[in-house]
PDB file of C-alpha atoms in Angstrom:
ATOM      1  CA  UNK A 133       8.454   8.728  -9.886  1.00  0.00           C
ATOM      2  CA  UNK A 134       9.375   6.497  -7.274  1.00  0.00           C
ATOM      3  CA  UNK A 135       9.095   2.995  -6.273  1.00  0.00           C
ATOM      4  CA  UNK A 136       7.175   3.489  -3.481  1.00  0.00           C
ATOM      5  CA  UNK A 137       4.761   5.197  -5.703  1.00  0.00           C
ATOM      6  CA  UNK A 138       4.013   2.128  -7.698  1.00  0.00           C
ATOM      7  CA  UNK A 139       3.173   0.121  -5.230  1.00  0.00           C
ATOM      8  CA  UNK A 140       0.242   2.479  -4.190  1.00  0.00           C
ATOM      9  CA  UNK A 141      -0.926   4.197  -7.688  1.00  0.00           C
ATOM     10  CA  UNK A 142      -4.121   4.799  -7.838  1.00  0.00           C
ATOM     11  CA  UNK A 143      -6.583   3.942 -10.510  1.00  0.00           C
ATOM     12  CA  UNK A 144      -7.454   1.292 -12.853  1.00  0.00           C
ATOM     13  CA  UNK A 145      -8.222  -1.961 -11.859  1.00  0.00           C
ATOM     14  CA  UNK A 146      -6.880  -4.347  -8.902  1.00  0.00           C
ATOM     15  CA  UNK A 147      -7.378  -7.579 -11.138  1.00  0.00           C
ATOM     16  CA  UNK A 148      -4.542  -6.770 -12.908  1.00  0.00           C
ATOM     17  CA  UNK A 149      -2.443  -8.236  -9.689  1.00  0.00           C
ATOM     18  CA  UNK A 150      -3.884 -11.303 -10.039  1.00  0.00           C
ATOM     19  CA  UNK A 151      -3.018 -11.569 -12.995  1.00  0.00           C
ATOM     20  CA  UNK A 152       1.213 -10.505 -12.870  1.00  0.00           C
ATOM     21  CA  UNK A 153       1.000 -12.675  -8.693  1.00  0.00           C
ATOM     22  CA  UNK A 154       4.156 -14.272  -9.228  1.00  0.00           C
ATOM     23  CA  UNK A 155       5.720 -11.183 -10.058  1.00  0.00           C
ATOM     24  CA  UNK A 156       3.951  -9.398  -7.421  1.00  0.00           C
ATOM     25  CA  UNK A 157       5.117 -11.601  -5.066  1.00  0.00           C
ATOM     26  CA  UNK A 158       8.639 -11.466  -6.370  1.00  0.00           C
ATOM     27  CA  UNK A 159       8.846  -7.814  -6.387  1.00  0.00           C
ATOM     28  CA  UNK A 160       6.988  -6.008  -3.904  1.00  0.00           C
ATOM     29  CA  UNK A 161       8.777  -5.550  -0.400  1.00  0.00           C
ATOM     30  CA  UNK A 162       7.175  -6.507   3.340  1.00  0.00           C
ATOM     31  CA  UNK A 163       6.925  -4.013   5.748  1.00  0.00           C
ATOM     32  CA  UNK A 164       9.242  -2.760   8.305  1.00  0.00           C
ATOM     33  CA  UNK A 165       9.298  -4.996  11.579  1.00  0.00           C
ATOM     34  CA  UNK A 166       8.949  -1.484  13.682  1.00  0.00           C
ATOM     35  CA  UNK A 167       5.862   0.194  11.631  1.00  0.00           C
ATOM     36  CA  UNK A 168       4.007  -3.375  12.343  1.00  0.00           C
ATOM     37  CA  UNK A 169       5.159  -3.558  15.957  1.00  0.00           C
ATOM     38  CA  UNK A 170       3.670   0.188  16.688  1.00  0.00           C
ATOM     39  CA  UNK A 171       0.673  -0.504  15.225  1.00  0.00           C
ATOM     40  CA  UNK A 172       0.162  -3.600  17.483  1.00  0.00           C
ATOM     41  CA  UNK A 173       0.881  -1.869  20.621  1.00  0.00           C
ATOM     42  CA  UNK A 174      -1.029   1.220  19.571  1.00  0.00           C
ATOM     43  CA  UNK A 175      -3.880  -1.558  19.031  1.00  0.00           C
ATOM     44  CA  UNK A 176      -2.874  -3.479  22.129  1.00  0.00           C
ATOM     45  CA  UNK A 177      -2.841  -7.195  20.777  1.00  0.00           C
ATOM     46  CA  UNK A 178      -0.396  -9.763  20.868  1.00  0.00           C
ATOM     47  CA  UNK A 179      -0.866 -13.535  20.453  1.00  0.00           C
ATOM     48  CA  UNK A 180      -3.991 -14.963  19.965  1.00  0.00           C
ATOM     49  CA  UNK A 181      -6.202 -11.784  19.595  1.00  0.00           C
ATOM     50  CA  UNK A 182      -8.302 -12.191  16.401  1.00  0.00           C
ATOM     51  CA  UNK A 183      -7.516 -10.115  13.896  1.00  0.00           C
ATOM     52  CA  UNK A 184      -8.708  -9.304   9.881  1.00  0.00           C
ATOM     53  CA  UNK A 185      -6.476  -8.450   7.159  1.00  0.00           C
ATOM     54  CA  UNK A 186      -8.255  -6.823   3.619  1.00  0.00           C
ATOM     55  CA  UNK A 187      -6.541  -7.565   1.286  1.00  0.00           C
ATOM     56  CA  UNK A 188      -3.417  -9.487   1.957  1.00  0.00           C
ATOM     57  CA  UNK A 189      -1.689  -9.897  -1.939  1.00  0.00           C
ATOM     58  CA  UNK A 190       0.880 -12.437  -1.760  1.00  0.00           C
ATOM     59  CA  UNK A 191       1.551 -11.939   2.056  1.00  0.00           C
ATOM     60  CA  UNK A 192       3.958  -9.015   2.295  1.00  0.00           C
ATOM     61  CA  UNK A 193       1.734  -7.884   5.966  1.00  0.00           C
ATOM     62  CA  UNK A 194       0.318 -11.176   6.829  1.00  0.00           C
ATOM     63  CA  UNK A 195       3.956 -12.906   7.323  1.00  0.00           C
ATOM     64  CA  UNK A 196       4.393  -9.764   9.807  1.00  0.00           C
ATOM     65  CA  UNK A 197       1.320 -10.742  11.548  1.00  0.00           C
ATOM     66  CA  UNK A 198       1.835 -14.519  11.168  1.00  0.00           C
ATOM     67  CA  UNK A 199       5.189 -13.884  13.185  1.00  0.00           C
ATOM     68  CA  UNK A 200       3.524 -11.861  15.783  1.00  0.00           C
ATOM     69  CA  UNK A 201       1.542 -15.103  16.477  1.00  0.00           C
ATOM     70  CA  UNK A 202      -2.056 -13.274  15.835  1.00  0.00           C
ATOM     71  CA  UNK A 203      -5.021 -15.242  14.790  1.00  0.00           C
ATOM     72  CA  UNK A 204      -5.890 -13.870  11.429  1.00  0.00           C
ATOM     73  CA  UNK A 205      -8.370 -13.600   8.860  1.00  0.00           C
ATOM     74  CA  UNK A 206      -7.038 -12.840   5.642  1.00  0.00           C
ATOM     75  CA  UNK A 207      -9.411 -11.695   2.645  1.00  0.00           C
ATOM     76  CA  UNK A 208      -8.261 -11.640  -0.884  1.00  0.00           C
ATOM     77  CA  UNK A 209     -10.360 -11.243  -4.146  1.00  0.00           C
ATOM     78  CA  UNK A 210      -7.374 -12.500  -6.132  1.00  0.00           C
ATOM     79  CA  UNK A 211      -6.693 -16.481  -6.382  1.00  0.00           C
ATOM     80  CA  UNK A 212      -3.159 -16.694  -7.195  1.00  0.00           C
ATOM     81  CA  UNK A 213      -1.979 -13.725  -5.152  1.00  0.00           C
ATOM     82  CA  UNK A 214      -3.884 -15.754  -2.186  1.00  0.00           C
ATOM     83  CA  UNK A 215      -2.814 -18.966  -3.185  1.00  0.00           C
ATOM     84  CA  UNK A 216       0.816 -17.827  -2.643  1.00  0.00           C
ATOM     85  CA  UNK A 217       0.362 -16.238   0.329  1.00  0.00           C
ATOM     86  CA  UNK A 218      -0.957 -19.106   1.266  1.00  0.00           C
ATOM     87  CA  UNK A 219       2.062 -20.789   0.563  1.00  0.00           C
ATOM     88  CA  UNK A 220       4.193 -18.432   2.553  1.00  0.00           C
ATOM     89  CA  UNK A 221       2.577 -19.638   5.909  1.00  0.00           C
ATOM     90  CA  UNK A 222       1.607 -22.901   5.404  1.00  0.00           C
ATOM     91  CA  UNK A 223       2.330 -24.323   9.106  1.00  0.00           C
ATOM     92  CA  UNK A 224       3.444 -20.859  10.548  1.00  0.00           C
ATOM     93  CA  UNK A 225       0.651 -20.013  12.399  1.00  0.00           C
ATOM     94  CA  UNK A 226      -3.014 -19.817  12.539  1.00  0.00           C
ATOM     95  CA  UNK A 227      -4.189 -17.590   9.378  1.00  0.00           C
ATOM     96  CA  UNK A 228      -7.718 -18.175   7.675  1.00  0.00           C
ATOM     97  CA  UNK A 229      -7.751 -17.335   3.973  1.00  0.00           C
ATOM     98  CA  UNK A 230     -11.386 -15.929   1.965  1.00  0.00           C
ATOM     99  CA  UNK A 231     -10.886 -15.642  -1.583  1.00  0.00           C
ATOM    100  CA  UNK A 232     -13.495 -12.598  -2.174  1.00  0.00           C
ATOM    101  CA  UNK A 233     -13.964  -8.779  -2.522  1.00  0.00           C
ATOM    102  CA  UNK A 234     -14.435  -7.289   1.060  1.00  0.00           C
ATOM    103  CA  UNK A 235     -17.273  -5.548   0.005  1.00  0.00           C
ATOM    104  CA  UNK A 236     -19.060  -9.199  -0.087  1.00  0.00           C
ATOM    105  CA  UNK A 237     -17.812 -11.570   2.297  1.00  0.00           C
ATOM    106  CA  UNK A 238     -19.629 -12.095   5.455  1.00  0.00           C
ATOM    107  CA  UNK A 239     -17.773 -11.703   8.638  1.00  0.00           C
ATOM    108  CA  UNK A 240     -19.003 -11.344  12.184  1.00  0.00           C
ATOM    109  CA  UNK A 241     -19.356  -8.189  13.545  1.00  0.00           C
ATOM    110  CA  UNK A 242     -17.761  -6.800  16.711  1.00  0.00           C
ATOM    111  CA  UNK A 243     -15.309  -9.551  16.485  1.00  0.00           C
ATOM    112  CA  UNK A 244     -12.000  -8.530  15.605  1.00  0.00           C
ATOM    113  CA  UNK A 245      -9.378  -6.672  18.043  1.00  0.00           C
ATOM    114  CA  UNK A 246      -7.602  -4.571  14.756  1.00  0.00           C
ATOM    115  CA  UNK A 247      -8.102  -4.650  10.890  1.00  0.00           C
ATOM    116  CA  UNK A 248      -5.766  -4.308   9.420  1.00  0.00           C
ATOM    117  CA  UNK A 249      -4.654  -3.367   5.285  1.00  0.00           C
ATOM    118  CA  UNK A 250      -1.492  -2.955   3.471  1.00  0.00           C
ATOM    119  CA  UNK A 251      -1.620  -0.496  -0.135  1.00  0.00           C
ATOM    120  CA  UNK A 252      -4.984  -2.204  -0.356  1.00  0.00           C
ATOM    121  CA  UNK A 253      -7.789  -0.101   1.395  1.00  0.00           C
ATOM    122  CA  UNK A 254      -8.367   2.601  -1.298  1.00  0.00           C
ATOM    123  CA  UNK A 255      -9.595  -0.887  -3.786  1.00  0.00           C
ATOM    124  CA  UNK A 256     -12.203  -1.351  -1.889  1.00  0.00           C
ATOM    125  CA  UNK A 257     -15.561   0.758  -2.214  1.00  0.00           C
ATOM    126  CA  UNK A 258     -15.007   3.354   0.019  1.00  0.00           C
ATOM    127  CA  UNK A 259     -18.369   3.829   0.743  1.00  0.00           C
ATOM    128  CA  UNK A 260     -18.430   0.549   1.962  1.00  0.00           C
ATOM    129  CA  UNK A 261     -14.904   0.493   3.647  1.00  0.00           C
ATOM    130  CA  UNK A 262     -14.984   2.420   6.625  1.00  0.00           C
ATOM    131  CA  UNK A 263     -18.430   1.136   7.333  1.00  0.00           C
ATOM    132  CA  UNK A 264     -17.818  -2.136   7.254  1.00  0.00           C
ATOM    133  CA  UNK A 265     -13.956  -2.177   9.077  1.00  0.00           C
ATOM    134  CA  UNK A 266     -15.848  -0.476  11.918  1.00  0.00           C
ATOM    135  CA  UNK A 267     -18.671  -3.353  12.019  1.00  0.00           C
ATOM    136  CA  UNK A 268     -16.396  -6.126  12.589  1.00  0.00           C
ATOM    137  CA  UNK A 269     -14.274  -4.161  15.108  1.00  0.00           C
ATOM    138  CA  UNK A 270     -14.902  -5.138  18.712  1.00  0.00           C
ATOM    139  CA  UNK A 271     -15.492  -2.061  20.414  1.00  0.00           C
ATOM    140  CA  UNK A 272     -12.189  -0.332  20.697  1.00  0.00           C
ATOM    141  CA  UNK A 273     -10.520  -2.316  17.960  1.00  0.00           C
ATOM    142  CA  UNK A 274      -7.956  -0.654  16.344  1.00  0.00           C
ATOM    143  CA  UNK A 275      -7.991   0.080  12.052  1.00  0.00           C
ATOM    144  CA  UNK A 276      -4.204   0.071  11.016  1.00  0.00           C
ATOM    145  CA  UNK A 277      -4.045   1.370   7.311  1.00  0.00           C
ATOM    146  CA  UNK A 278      -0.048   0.787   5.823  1.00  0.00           C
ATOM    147  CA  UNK A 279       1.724   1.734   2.654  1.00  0.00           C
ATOM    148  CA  UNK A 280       4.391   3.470   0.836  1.00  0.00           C
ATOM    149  CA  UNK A 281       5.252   6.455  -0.185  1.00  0.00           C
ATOM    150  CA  UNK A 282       7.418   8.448  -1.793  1.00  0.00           C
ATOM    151  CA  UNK A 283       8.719  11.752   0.363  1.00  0.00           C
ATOM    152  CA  UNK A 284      10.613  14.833  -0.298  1.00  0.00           C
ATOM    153  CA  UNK A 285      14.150  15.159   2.124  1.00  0.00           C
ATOM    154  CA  UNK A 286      16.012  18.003   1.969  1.00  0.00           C
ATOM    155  CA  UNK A 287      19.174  16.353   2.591  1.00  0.00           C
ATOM    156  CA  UNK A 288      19.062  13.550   0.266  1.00  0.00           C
ATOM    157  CA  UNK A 289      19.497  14.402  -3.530  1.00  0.00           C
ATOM    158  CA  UNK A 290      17.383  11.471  -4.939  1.00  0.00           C
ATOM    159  CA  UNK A 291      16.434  10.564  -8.359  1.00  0.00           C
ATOM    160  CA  UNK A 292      12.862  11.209  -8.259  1.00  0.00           C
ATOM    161  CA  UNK A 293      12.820  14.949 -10.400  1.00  0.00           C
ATOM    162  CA  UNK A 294      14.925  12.881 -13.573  1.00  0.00           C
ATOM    163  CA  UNK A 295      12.162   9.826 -13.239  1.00  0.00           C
ATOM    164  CA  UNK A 296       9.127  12.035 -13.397  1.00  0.00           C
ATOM    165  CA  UNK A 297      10.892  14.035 -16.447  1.00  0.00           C
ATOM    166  CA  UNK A 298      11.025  10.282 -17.741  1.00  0.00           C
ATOM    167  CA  UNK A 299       7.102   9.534 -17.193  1.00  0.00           C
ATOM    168  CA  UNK A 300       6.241  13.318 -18.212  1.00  0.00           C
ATOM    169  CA  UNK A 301       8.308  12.674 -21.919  1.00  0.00           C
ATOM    170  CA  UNK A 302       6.717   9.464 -22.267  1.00  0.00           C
ATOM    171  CA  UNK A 303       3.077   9.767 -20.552  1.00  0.00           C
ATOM    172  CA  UNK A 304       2.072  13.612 -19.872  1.00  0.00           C
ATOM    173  CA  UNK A 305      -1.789  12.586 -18.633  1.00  0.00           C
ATOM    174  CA  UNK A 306      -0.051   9.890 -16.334  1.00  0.00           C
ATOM    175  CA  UNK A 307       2.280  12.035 -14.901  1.00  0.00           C
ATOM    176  CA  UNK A 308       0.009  15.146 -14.999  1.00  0.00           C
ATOM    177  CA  UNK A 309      -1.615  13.482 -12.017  1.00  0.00           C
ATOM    178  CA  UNK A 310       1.134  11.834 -10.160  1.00  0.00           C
ATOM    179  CA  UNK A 311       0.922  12.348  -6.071  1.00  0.00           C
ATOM    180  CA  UNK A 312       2.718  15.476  -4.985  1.00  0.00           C
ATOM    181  CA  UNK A 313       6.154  14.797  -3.103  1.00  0.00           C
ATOM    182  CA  UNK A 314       5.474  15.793   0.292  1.00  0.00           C
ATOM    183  CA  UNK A 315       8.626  16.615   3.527  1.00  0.00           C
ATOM    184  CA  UNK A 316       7.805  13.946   6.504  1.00  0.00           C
ATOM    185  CA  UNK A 317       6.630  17.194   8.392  1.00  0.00           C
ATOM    186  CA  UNK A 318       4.230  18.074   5.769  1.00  0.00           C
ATOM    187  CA  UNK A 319       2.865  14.674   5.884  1.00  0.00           C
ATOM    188  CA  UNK A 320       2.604  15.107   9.795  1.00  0.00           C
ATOM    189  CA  UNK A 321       1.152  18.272   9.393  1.00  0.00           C
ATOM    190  CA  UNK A 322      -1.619  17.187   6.946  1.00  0.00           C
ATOM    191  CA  UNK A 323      -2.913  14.092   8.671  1.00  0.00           C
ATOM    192  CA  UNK A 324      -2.768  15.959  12.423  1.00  0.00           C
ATOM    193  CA  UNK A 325      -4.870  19.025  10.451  1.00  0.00           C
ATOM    194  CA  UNK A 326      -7.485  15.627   9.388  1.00  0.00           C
ATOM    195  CA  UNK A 327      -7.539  14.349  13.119  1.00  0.00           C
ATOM    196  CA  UNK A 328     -11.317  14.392  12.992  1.00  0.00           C
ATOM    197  CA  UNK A 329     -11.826  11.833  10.291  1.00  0.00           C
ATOM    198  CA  UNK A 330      -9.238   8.684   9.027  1.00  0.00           C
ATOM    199  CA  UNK A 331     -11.076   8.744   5.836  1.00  0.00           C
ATOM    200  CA  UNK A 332      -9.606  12.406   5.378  1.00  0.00           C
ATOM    201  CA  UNK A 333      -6.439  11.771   6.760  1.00  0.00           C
ATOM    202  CA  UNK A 334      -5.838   8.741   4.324  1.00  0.00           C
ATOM    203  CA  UNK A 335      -7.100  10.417   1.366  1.00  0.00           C
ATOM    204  CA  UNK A 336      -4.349  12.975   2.075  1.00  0.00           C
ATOM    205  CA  UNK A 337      -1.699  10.209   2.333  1.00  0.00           C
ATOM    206  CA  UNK A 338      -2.233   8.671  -0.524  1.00  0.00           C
ATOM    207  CA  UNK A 339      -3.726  11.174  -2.906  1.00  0.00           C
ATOM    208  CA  UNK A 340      -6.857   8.883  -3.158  1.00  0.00           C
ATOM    209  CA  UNK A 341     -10.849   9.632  -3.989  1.00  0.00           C
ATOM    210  CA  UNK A 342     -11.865   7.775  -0.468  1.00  0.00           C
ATOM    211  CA  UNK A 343     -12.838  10.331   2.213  1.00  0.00           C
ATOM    212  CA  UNK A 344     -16.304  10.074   3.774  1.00  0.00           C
ATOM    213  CA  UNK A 345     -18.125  12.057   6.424  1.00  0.00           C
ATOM    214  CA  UNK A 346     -19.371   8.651   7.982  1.00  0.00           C
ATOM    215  CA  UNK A 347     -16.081   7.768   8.847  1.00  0.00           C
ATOM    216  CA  UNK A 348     -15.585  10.663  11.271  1.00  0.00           C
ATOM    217  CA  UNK A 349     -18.326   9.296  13.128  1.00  0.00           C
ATOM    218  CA  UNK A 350     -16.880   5.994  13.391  1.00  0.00           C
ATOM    219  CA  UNK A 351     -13.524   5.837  14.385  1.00  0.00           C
ATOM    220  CA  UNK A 352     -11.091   8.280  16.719  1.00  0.00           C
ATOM    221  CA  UNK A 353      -8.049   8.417  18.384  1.00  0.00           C
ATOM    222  CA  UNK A 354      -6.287   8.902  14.564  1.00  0.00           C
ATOM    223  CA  UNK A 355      -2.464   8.598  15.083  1.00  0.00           C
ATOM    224  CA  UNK A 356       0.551   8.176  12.300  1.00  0.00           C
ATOM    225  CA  UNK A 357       3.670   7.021  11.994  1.00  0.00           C
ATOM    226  CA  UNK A 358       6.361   6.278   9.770  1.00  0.00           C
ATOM    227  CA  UNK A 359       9.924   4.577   8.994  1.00  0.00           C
ATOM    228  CA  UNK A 360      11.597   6.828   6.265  1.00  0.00           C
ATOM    229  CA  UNK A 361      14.534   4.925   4.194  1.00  0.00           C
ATOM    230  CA  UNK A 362      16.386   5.286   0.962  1.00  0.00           C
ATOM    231  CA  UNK A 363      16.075   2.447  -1.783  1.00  0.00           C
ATOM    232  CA  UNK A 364      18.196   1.723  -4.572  1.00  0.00           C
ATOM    233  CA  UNK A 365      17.161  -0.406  -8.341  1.00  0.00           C
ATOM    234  CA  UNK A 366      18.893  -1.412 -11.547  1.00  0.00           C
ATOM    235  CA  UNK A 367      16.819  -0.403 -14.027  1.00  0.00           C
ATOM    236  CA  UNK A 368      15.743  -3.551 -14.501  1.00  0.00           C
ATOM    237  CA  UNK A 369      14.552  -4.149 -10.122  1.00  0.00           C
ATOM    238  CA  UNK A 370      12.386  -1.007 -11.123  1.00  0.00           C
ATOM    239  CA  UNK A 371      11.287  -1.838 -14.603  1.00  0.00           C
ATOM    240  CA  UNK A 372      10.099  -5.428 -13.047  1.00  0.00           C
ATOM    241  CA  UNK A 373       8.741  -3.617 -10.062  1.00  0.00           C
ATOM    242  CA  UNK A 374       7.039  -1.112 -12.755  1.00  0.00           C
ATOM    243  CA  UNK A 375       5.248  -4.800 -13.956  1.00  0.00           C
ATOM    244  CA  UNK A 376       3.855  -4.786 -10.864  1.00  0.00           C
ATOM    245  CA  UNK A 377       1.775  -1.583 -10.771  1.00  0.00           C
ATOM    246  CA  UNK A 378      -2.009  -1.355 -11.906  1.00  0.00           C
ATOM    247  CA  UNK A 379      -0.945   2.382 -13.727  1.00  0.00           C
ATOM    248  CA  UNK A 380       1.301   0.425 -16.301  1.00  0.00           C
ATOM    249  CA  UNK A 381      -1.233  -1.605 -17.596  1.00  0.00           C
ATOM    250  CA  UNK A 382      -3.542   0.967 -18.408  1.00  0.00           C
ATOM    251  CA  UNK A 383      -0.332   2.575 -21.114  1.00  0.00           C
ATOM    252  CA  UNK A 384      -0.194   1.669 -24.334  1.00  0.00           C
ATOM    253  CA  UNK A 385       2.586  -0.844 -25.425  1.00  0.00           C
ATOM    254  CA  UNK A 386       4.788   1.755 -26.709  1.00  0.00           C
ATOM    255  CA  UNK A 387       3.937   3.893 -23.900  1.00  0.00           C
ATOM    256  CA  UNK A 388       5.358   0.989 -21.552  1.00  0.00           C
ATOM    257  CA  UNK A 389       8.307  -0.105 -23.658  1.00  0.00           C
ATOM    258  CA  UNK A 390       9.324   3.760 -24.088  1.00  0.00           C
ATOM    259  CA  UNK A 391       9.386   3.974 -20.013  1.00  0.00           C
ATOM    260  CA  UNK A 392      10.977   1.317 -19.098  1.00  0.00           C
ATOM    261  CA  UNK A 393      13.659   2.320 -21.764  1.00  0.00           C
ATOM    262  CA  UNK A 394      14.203   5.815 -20.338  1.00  0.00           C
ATOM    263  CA  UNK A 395      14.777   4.106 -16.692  1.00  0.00           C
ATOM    264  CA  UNK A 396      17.675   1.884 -18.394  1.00  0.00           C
ATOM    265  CA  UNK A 397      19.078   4.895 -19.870  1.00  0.00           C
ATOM    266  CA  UNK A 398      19.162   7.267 -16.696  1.00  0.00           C
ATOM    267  CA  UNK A 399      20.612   3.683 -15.186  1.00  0.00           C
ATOM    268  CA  UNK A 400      23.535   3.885 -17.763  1.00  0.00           C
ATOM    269  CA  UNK A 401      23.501   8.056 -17.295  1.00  0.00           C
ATOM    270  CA  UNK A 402      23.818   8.248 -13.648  1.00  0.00           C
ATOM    271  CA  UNK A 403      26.180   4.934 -13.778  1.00  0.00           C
ATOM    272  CA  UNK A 404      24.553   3.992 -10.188  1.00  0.00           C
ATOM    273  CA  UNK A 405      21.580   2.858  -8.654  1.00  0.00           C
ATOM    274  CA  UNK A 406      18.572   4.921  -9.252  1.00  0.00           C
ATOM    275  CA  UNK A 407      17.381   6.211  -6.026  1.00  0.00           C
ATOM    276  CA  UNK A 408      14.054   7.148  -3.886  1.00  0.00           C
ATOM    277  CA  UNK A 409      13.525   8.485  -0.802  1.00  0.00           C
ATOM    278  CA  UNK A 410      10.374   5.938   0.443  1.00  0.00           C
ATOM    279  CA  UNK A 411       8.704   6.330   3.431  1.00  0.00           C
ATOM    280  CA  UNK A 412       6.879   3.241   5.125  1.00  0.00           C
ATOM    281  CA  UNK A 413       3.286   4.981   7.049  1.00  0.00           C
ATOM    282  CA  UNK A 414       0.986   3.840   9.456  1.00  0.00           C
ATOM    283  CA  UNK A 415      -2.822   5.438   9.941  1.00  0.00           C
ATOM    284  CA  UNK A 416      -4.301   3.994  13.180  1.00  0.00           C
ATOM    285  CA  UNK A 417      -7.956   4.999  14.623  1.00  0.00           C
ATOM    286  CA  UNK A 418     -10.048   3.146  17.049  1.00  0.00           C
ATOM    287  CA  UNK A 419     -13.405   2.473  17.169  1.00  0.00           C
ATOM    288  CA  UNK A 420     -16.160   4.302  19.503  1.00  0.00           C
ATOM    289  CA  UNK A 421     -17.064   1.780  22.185  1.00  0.00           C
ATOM    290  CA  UNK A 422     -20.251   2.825  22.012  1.00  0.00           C
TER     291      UNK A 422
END
């Protein structure tokens, strides 16, 4: 287990960051200035150009936008994760803020030059999703889908083998169905074999239940990229991150306490940082003009 891997677990329910925002919004890391910058010139907007955001948290991506002086839309079904990224760029720039699922709010289609969503798209219903990002595209527009990941490097001996062990001891079913560790060429590999269809390509990313046919008919022009790094946490930077993921809340008490005690003690073991190889993707795919 890795950091990067909480922030985009799978399953459960997304309420649950509404309910830990402040230490969401403490925790969880923006995005790298050059992942954001590649998808905007792969999408070919700069300030002004209108652009939607599902899902925005606390503001990790839309502070990235904000800076990039983009007119954005920002939609958020949680009210304190939206109130503080509200807070973070009050007066920055010109952002628009809907507290609702994406599934429900109205927006106007054809409209918007790039959508964009940070560890957020696989919430939403995914057979509503693609549908719905490609609507309110203007023809051409540009879907940017961004998260983390955990990656396997040859040449960097991380700690991610002792952390599973940890989750495996404490919960088997949890880590029976972890994401696979995957080499940066793998990764490549796997989303150039899924050219045909986004959907596929970030089901494959992720290790997430949201491919659909429709997409492929949709969008094209699918293109990745990513900015690989190393990170480093006390046990107690990963333990709060830990807080942070939807997974955690779905173990029992003792099943969390017994975790977060095994990360303290391979802390005091390794007498170090505990550290992940975390890779920082891009998806992009345009829509048919047609």
């Amino acid at each position: 287990m890795c950091s990067s891997d909480l922030l985009a677990s799978a399953g459960g329910d997304s309420r649950v960051f509404d309910e830990v925002a402040a230490e969401y919004d403490r925790h969880r890391p923006a995005y790298p200035d050059e992942l954001v910058d590649h998808a905007c010139e792969v999408a070919g907007i700069g300030p002004g150009d209108p652009v939607l955001e599902v899902g925005c948290g606390t503001g990790q991506l839309t502070r990235s936008l904000v800076a990039r002086g983009l007119s954005i839309t920002a939609v958020e079904q949680g009210k304190h994760l939206m109130s503080l990224a509200e807070q973070h760029v009050a007066g920055r720039g010109e952002v628009k803020f809907v507290n609702a699922r994406f599934e429900d709010v109205a927006l106007p289609g054809g409209h918007y030059r790039a959508v964009f969503s940070a560890a957020a798209f696989h919430w939403v219903d995914p057979d509503v999703s693609w549908q719905k990002a490609a609507r309110v595209l203007a023809p051409g527009g540009t879907l940017a889908l961004i998260q983390y990941c955990g990656f396997q490097d040859p040449g960097f001996a991380d700690d991610q083998p002792a952390l599973l062990s940890a989750m495996a001891r404490t919960a088997p079913d949890l880590a029976a169905s972890w994401p696979a560790y995957r080499e940066l060429a793998t990764m490549a590999a796997g989303v150039d074999q899924r050219r045909d269809n986004v959907s596929e390509a970030w089901a494959w990313i992720g290790s997430q239940d949201v491919a659909r046919d429709s997409a492929g008919r949709l969008f094209g022009d699918v293109k990745f990229s990513t900015v690989p790094s190393v990170v480093e946490h006390t046990a107690d930077e990963l333990n709060r991150l830990l807080r942070t993921a939807s997974f955690y809340w779905r173990l029992s008490r003792e099943q969390r306490h017994a975790l977060e005690n095994e990360h303290v003690a391979l802390y005091e073991r390794l007498g170090r940082p505990i550290r992940s190889a975390v890779v920082a993707v891009v998806i992009t795919a345009r829509r048919g003009t047609g």
